[in-house]
mmCIF file of C-alpha atoms in Angstrom:
data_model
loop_
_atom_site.group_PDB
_atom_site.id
_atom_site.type_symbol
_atom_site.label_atom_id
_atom_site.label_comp_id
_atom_site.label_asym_id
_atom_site.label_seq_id
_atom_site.Cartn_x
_atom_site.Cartn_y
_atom_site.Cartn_z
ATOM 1 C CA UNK A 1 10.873 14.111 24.653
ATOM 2 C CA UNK A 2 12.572 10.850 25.873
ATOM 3 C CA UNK A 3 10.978 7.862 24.154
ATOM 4 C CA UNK A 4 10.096 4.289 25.418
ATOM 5 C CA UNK A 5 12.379 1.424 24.515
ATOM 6 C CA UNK A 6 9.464 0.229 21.768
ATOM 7 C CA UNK A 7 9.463 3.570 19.948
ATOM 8 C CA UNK A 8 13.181 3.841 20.229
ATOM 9 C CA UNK A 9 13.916 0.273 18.785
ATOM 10 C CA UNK A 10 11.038 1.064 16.031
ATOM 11 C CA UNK A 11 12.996 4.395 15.540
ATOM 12 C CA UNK A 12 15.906 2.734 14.663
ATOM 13 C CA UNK A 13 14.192 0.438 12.283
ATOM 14 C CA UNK A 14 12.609 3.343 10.319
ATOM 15 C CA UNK A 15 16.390 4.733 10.057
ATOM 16 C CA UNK A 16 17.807 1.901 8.912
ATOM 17 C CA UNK A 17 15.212 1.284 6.513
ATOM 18 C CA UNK A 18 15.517 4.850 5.060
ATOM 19 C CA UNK A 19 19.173 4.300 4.951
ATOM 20 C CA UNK A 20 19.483 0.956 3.762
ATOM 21 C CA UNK A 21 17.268 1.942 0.625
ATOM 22 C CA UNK A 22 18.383 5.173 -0.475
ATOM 23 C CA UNK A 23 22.182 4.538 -0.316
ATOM 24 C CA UNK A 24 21.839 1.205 -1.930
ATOM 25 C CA UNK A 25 19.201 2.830 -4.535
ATOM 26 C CA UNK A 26 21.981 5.685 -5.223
ATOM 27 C CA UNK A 27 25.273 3.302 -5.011
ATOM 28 C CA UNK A 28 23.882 1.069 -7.292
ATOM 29 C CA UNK A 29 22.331 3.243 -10.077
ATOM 30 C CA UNK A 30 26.266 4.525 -10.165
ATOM 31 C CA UNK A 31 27.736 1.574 -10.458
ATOM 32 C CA UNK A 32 25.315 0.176 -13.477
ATOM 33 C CA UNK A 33 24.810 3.349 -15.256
ATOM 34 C CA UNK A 34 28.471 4.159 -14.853
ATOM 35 C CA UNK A 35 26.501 7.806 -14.194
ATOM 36 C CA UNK A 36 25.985 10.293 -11.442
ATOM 37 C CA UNK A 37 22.492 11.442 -11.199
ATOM 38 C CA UNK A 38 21.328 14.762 -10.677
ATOM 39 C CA UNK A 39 20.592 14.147 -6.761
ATOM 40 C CA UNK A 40 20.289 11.267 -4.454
ATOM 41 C CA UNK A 41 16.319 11.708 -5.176
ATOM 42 C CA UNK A 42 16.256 12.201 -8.900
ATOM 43 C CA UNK A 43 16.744 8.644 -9.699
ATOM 44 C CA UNK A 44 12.912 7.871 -7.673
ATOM 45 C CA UNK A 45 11.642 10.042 -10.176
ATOM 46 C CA UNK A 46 10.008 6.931 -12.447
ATOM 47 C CA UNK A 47 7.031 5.122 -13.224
ATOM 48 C CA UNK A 48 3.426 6.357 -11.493
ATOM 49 C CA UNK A 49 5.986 8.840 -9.287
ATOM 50 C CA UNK A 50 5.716 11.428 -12.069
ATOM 51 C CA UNK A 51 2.165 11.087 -12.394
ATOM 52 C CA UNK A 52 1.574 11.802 -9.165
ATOM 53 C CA UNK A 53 3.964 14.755 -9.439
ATOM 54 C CA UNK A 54 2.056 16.045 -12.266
ATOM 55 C CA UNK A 55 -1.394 15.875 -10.593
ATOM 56 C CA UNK A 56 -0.044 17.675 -7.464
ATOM 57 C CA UNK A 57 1.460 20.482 -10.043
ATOM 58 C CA UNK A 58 -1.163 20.594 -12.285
ATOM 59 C CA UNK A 59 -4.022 19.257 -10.901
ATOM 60 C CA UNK A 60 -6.404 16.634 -13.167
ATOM 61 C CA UNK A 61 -7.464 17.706 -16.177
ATOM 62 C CA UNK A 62 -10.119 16.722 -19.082
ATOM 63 C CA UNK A 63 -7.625 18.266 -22.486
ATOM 64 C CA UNK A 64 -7.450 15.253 -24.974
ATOM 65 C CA UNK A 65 -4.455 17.274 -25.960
ATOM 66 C CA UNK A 66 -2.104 15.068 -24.058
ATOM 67 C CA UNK A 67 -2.274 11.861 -22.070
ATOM 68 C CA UNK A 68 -2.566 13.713 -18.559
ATOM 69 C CA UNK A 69 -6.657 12.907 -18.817
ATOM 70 C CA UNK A 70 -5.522 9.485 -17.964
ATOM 71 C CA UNK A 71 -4.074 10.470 -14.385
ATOM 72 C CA UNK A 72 -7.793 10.508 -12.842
ATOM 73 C CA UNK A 73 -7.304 6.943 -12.365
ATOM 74 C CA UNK A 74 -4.806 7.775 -9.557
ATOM 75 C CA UNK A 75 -6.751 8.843 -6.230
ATOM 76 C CA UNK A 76 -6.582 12.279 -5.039
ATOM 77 C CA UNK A 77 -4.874 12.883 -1.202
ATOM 78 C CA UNK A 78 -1.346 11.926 -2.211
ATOM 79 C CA UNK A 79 -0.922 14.197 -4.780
ATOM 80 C CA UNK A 80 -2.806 16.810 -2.597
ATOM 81 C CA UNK A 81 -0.484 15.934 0.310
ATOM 82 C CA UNK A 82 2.620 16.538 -1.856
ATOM 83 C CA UNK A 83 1.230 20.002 -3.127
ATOM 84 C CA UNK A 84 1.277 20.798 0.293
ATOM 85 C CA UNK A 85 4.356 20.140 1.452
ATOM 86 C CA UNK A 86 5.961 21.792 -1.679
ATOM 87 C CA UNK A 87 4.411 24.728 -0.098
ATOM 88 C CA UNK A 88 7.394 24.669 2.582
ATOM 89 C CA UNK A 89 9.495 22.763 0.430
ATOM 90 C CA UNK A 90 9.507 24.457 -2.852
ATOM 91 C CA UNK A 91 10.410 20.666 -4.853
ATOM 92 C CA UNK A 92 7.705 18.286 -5.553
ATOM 93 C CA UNK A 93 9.767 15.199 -5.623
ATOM 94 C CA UNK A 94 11.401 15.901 -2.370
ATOM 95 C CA UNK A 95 7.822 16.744 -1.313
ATOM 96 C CA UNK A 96 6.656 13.033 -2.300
ATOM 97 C CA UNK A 97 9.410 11.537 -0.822
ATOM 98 C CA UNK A 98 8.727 13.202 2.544
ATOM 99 C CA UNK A 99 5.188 12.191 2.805
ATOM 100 C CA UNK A 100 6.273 8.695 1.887
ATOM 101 C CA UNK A 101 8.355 8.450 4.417
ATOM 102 C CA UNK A 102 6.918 9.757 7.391
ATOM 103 C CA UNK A 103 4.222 7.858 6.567
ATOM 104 C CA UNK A 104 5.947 4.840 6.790
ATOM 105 C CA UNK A 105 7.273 5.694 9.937
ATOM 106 C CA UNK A 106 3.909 6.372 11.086
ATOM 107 C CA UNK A 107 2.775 2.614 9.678
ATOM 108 C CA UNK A 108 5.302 1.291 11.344
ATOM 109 C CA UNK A 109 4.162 2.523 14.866
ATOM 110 C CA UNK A 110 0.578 2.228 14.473
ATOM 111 C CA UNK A 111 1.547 -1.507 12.758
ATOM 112 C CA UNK A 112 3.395 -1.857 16.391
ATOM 113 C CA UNK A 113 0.738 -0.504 18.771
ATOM 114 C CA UNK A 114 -2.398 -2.762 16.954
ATOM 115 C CA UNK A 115 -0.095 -5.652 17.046
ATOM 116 C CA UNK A 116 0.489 -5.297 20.350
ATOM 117 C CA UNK A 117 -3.021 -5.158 21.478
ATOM 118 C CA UNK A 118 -3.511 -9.263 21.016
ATOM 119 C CA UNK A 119 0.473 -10.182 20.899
ATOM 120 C CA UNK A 120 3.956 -10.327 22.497
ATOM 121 C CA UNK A 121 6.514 -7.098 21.777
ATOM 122 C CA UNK A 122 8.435 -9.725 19.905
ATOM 123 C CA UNK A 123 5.460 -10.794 17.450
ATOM 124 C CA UNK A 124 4.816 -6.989 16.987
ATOM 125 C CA UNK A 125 8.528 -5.865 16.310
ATOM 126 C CA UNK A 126 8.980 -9.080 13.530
ATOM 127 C CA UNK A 127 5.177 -8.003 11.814
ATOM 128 C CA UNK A 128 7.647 -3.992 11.373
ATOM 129 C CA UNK A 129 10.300 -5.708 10.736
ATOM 130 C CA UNK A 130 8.661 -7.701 7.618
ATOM 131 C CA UNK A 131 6.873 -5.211 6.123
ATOM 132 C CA UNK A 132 9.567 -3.171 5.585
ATOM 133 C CA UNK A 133 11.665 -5.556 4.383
ATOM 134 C CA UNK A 134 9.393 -7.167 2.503
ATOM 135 C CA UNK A 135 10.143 -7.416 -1.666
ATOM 136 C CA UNK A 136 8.058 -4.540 -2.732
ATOM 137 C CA UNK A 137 8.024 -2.661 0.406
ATOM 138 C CA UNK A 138 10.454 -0.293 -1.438
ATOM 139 C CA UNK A 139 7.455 1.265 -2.603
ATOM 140 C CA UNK A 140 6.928 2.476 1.035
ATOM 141 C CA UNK A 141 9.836 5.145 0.229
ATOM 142 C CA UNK A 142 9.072 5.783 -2.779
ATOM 143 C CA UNK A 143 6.464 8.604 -4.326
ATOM 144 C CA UNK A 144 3.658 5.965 -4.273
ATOM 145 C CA UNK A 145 0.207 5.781 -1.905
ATOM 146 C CA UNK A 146 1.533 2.873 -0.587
ATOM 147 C CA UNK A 147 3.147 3.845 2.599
ATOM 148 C CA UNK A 148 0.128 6.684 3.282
ATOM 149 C CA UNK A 149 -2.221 4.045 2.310
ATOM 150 C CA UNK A 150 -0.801 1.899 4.783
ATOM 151 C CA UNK A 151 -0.446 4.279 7.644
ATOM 152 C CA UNK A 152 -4.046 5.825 7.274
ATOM 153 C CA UNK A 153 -5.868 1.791 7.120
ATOM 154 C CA UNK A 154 -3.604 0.409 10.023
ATOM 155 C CA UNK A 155 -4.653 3.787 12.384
ATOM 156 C CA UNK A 156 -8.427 2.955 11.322
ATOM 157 C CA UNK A 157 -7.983 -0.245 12.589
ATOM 158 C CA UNK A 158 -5.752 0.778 15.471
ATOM 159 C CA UNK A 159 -9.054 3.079 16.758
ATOM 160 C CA UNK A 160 -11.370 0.916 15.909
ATOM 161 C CA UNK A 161 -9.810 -1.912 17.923
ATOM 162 C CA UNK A 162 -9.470 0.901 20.835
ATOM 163 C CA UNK A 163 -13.376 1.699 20.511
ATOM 164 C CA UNK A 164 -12.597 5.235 19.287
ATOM 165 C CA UNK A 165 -14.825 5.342 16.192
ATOM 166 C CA UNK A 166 -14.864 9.019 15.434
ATOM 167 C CA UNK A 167 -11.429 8.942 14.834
ATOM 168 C CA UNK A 168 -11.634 5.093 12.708
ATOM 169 C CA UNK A 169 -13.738 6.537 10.744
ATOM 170 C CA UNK A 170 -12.058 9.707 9.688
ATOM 171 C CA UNK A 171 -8.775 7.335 9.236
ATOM 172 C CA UNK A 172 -10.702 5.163 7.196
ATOM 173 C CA UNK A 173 -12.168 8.422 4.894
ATOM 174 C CA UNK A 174 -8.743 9.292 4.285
ATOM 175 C CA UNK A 175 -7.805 5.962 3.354
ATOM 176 C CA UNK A 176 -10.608 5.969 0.775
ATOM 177 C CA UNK A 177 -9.400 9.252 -0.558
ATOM 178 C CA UNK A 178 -5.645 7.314 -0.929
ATOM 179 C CA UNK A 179 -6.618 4.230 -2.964
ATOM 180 C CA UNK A 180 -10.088 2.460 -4.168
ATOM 181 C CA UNK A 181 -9.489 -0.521 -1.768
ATOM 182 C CA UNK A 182 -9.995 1.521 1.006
ATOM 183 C CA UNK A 183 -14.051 1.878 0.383
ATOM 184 C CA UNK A 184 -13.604 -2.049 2.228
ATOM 185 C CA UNK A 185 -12.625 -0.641 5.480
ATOM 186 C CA UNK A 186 -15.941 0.489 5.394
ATOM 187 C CA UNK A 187 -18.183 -3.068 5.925
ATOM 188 C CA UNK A 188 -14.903 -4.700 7.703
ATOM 189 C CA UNK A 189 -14.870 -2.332 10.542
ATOM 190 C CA UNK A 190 -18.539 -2.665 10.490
ATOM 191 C CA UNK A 191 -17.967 -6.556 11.355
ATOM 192 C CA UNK A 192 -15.082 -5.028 13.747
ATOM 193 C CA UNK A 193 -17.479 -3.045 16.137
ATOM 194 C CA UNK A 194 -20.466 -5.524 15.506
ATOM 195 C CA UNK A 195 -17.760 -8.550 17.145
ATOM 196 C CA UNK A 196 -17.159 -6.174 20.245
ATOM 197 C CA UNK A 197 -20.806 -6.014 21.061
ATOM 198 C CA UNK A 198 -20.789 -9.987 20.663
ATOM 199 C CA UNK A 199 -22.820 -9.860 17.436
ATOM 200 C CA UNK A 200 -25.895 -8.426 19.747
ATOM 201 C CA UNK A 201 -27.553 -5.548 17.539
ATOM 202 C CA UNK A 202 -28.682 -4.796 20.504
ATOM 203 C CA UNK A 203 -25.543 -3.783 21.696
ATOM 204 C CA UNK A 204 -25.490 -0.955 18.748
ATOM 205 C CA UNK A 205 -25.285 2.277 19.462
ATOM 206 C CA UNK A 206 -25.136 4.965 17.885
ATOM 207 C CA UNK A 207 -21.376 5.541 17.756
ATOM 208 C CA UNK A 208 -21.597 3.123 15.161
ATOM 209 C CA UNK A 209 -22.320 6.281 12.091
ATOM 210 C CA UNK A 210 -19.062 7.498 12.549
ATOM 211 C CA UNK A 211 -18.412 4.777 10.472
ATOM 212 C CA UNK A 212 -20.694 5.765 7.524
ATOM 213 C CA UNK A 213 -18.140 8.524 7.409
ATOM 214 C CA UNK A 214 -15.250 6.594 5.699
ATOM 215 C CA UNK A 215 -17.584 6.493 2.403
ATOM 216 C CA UNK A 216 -16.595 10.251 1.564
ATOM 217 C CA UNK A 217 -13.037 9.382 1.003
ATOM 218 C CA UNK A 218 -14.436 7.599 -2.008
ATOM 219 C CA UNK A 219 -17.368 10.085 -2.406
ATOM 220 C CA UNK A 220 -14.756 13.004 -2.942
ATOM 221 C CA UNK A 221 -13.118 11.057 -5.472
ATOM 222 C CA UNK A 222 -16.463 10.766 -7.375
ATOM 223 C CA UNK A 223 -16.884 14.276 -6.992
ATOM 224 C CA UNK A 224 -13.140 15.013 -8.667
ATOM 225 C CA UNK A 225 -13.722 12.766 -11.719
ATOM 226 C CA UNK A 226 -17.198 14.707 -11.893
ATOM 227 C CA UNK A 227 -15.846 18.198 -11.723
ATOM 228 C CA UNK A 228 -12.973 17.329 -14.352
ATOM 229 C CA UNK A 229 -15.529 15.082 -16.853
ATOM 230 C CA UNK A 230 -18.700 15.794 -15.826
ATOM 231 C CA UNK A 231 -18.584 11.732 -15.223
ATOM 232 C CA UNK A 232 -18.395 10.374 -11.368
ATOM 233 C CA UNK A 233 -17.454 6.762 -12.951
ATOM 234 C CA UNK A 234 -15.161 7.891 -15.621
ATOM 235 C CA UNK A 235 -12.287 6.584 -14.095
ATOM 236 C CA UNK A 236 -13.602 2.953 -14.759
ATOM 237 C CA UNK A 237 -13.955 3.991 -18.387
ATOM 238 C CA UNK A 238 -10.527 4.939 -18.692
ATOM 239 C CA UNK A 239 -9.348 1.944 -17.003
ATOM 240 C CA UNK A 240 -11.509 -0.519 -19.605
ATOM 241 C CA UNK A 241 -10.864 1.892 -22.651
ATOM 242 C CA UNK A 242 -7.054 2.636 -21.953
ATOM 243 C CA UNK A 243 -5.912 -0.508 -20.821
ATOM 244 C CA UNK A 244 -8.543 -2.985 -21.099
ATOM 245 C CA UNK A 245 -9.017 -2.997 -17.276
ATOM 246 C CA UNK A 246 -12.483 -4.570 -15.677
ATOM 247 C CA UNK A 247 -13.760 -6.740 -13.166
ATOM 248 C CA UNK A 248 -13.746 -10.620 -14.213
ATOM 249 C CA UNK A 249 -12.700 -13.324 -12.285
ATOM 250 C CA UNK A 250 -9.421 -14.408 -10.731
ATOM 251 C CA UNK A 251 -8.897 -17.600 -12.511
ATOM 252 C CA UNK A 252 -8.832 -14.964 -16.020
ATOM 253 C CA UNK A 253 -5.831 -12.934 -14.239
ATOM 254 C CA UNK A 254 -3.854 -15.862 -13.116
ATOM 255 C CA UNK A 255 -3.854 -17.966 -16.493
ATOM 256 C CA UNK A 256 -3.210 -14.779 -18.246
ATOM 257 C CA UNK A 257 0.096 -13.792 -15.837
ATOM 258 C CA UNK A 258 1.247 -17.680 -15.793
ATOM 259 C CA UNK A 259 0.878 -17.494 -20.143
ATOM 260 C CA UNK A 260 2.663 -14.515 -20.189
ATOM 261 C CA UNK A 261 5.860 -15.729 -18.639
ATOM 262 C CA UNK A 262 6.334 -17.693 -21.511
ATOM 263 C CA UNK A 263 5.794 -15.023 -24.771
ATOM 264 C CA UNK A 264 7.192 -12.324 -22.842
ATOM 265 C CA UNK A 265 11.330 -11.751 -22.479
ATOM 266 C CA UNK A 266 12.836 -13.301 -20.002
ATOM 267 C CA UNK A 267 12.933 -10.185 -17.504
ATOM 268 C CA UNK A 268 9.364 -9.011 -18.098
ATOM 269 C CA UNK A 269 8.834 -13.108 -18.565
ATOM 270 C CA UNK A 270 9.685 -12.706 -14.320
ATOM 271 C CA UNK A 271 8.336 -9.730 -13.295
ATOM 272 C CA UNK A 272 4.909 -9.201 -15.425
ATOM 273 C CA UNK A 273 4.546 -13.284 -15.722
ATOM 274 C CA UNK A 274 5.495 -15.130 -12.908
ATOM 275 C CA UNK A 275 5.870 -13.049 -9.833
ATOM 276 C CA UNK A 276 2.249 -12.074 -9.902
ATOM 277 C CA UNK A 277 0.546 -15.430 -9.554
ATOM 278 C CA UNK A 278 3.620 -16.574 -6.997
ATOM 279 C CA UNK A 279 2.798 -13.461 -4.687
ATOM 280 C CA UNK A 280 -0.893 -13.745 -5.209
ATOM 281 C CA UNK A 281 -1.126 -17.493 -4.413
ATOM 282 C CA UNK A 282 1.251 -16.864 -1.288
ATOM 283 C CA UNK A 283 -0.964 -14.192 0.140
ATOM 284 C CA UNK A 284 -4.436 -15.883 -0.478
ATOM 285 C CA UNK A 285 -2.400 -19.063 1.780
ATOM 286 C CA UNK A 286 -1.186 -16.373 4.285
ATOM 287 C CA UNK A 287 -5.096 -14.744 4.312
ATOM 288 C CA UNK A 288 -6.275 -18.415 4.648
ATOM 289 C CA UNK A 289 -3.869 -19.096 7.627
ATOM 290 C CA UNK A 290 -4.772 -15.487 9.067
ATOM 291 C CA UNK A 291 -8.278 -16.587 10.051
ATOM 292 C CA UNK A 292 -7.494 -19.557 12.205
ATOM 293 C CA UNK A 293 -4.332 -17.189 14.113
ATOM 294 C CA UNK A 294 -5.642 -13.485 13.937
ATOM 295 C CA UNK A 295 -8.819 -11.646 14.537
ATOM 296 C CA UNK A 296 -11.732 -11.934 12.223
ATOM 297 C CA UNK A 297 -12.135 -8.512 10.633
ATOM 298 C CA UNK A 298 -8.124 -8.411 9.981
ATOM 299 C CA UNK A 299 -8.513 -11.644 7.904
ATOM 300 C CA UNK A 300 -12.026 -10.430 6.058
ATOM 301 C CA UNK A 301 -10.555 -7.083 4.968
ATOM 302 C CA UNK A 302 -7.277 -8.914 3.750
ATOM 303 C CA UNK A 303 -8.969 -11.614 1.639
ATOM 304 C CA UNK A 304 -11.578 -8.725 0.529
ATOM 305 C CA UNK A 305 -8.962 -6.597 -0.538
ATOM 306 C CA UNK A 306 -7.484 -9.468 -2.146
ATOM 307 C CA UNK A 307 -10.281 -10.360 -3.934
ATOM 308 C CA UNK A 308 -10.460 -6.764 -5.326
ATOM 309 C CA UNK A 309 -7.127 -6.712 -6.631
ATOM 310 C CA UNK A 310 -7.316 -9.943 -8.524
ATOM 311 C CA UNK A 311 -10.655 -9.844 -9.767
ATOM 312 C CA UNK A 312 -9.834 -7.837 -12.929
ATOM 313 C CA UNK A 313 -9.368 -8.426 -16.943
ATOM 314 C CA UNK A 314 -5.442 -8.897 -16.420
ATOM 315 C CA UNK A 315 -3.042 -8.886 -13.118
ATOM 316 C CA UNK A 316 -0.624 -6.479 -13.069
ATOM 317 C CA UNK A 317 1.050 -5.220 -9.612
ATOM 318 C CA UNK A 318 0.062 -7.771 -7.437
ATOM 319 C CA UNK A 319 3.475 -7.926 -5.138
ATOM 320 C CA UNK A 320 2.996 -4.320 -4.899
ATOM 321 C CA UNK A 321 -0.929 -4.345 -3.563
ATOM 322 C CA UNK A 322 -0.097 -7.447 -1.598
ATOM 323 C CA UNK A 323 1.954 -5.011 0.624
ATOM 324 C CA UNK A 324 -1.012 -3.278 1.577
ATOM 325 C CA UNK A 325 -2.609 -6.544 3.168
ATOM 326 C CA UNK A 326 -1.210 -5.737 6.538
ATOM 327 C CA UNK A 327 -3.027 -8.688 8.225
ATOM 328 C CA UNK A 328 -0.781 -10.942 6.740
ATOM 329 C CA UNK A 329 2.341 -9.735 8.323
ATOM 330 C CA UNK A 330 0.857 -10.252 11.883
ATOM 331 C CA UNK A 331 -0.072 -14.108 10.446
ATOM 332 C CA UNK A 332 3.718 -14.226 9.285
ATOM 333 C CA UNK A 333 4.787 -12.821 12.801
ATOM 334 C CA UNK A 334 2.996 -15.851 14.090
ATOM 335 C CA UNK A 335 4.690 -18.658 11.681
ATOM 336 C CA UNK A 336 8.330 -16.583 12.448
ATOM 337 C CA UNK A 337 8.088 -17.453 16.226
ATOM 338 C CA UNK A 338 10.522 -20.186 14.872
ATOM 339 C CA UNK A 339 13.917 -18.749 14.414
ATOM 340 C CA UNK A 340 14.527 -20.538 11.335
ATOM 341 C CA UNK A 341 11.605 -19.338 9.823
ATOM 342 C CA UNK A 342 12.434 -16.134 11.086
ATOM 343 C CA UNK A 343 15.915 -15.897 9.350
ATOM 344 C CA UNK A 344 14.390 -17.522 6.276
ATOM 345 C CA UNK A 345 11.760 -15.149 5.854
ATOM 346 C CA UNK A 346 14.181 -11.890 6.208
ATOM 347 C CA UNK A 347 16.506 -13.454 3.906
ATOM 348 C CA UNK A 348 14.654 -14.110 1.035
ATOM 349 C CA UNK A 349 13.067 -11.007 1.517
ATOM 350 C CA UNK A 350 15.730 -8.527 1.886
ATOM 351 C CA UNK A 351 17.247 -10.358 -1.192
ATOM 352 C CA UNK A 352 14.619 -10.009 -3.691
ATOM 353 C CA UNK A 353 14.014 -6.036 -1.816
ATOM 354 C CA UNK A 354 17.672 -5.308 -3.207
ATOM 355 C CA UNK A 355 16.682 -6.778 -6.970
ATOM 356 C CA UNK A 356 13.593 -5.439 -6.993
ATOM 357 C CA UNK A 357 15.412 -2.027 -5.723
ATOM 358 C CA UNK A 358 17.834 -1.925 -8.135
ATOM 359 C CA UNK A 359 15.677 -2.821 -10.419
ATOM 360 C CA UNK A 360 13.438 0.552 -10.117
ATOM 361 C CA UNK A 361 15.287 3.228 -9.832
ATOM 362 C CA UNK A 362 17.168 2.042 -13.458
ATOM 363 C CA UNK A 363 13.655 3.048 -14.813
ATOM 364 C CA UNK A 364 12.876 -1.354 -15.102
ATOM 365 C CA UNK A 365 9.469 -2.596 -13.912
ATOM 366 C CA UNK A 366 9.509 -3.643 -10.571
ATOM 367 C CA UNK A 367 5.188 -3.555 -9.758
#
């Protein structure tokens, strides 16, 4: 199948990016650990990587034998996607790796096509080009939900924006069934389709209940906490019993990251203290320009998603979820239409993306 000069250029960004971040990622754990690893994948075998590992092994379970009760606080399709694919594949870390990526790939191109529906090929191409380059967009390779979060909210959008609601809203239920911000594509793409019937309720039809059916992405993962505790909500205990985890308000969060840069070391002092409010306080500005440059339901589900992630006991991941807030790479495609803004932006970010990088796959926290 020959493809158009947009997919093939986009093609060759997804390479690159693939590329660029496992050689790097395996060159530089060498070179600092003065070790060979196992495999060019074992070293992406850290942090929430091996939880999800263990859920798509093991499935969730209730024993207060060992800590693996904990994992229900990590949503359900990911895992189940891997355990799939290690069906054909016979490795589960190879398996996460693969659904990662192609995901990506598939963010990228749906990122591309809903761009281009308001834009210029050039304003599309630099809103690819800076999410994947973007500090924390390493996590887009790696065995997180990020990059099938990311794919499955973008296409939701994508057929929303194209009027095709069945398939938005079984996008969007799969999205829910990824990560606990996607219940907000839910009201947001109700906004979307009320805007292109001109805010006449009139104008509803009954298309419009398609919709309703993103709410079972998050209804299935009420139904997995109940079958494994007998508890729909008992992932919220966990999160307020196990690490002291709640709603509150922003304001808490921030002083509590800005404090902490101070009694922590210096490297944590960065990471786990100051990088969170920086990131935070540069995408609430980027959501705040969004809504005077892009369309109105981008801009709502990026500041509520925001809202979401920062309205807890204590911040922790921020750069990381901030990735997910798509709608704020189309407003920095807008503000990059100046070339030195363009070459800024990629610099610093492909800069701190090699840190950051480095930084994970030596086991260090990197969101």
């Amino acid at each position: 199948m020959k493809l158009s000069p947009p997919e093939r250029d986009l093609s060759i960004i997804v390479l690159i990016s693939i590329v660029w971040t496992f050689g790097l990622a395996y060159v530089a754990y060498i070179l600092l650990e003065n070790i060979y690893p196992d495999s060019i994948i074992s070293i992406w075998n850290v942090w929430d990587t091996q939880h999800y590992l263990d859920i798509a092994q093991y499935g969730y379970t209730s024993s207060t034998f060992d800590e693996r009760n904990l994992q229900i606080v990590f949503f359900p399709l990911y895992p189940y996607m891997i355990k799939l694919f290690s069906l054909i594949f016979k490795n589960y870390l190879l398996s996460a790796l693969l659904v990662s990526n192609l995901a990506y790939a598939a963010s990228v191109f749906y990122l591309f096509k809903l761009v281009r529906l308001d834009y210029e090929s050039d304003d599309a191409f630099r809103s690819v080009i800076y999410i994947s380059v973007f500090p924390t967009a390493i996590f887009l390779h790696a065995g997180y939900t990020e990059s099938l979060f990311l794919a499955l909210s973008i296409a939701c959008f994508y057929y929303g924006r194209r009027e095709n609601w069945a398939l938005a809203g079984v996008f969007g239920m799969l999205a829910a069934a990824t990560r606990i911000t996607g219940i907000i594509l839910l009201p947001v793409l109700v906004i979307e389709y009320l805007h292109q019937q001109g805010f006449k309720i009139k104008e509803v039809r009954k298309n419009i209940l398609w919709l309703a059916v993103i709410a079972l992405g998050f209804a299935f993962y009420l139904a997995v906490n109940y079958a494994t505790f007998g508890d729909p909500f008992k992932f919220l205990e966990i999160q307020n019993q196990h690490w002291n985890k709640h709603l509150d308000f922003p304001y808490k969060g921030f002083l509590y990251s800005l404090g902490s840069a101070f009694w922590r070391e210096p490297r944590a002092g960065v990471t786990a203290g100051l990088a969170e409010p920086i990131f935070a306080v540069l995408g609430l500005a980027l959501i705040i320009y969004s809504f005077f440059r892009i369309r109105l339901s981008y801009s709502l589900y990026a500041l509520a998603t925001w809202l979401l992630v920062t309205s807890t006991s204590f911040w922790l991941s921020i750069p990381r979820y901030t990735l997910s807030m798509f709608p704020i790479f189309i407003a920095l495609s807008l503000l990059g239409r100046r070339r030195t803004v363009n070459y800024l932006i990629i610099f610093i970010s492909l800069t701190l993306y090699a840190l950051l990088l480095i930084q994970y796959v030596r086991f260090g926290w990197a969101f």
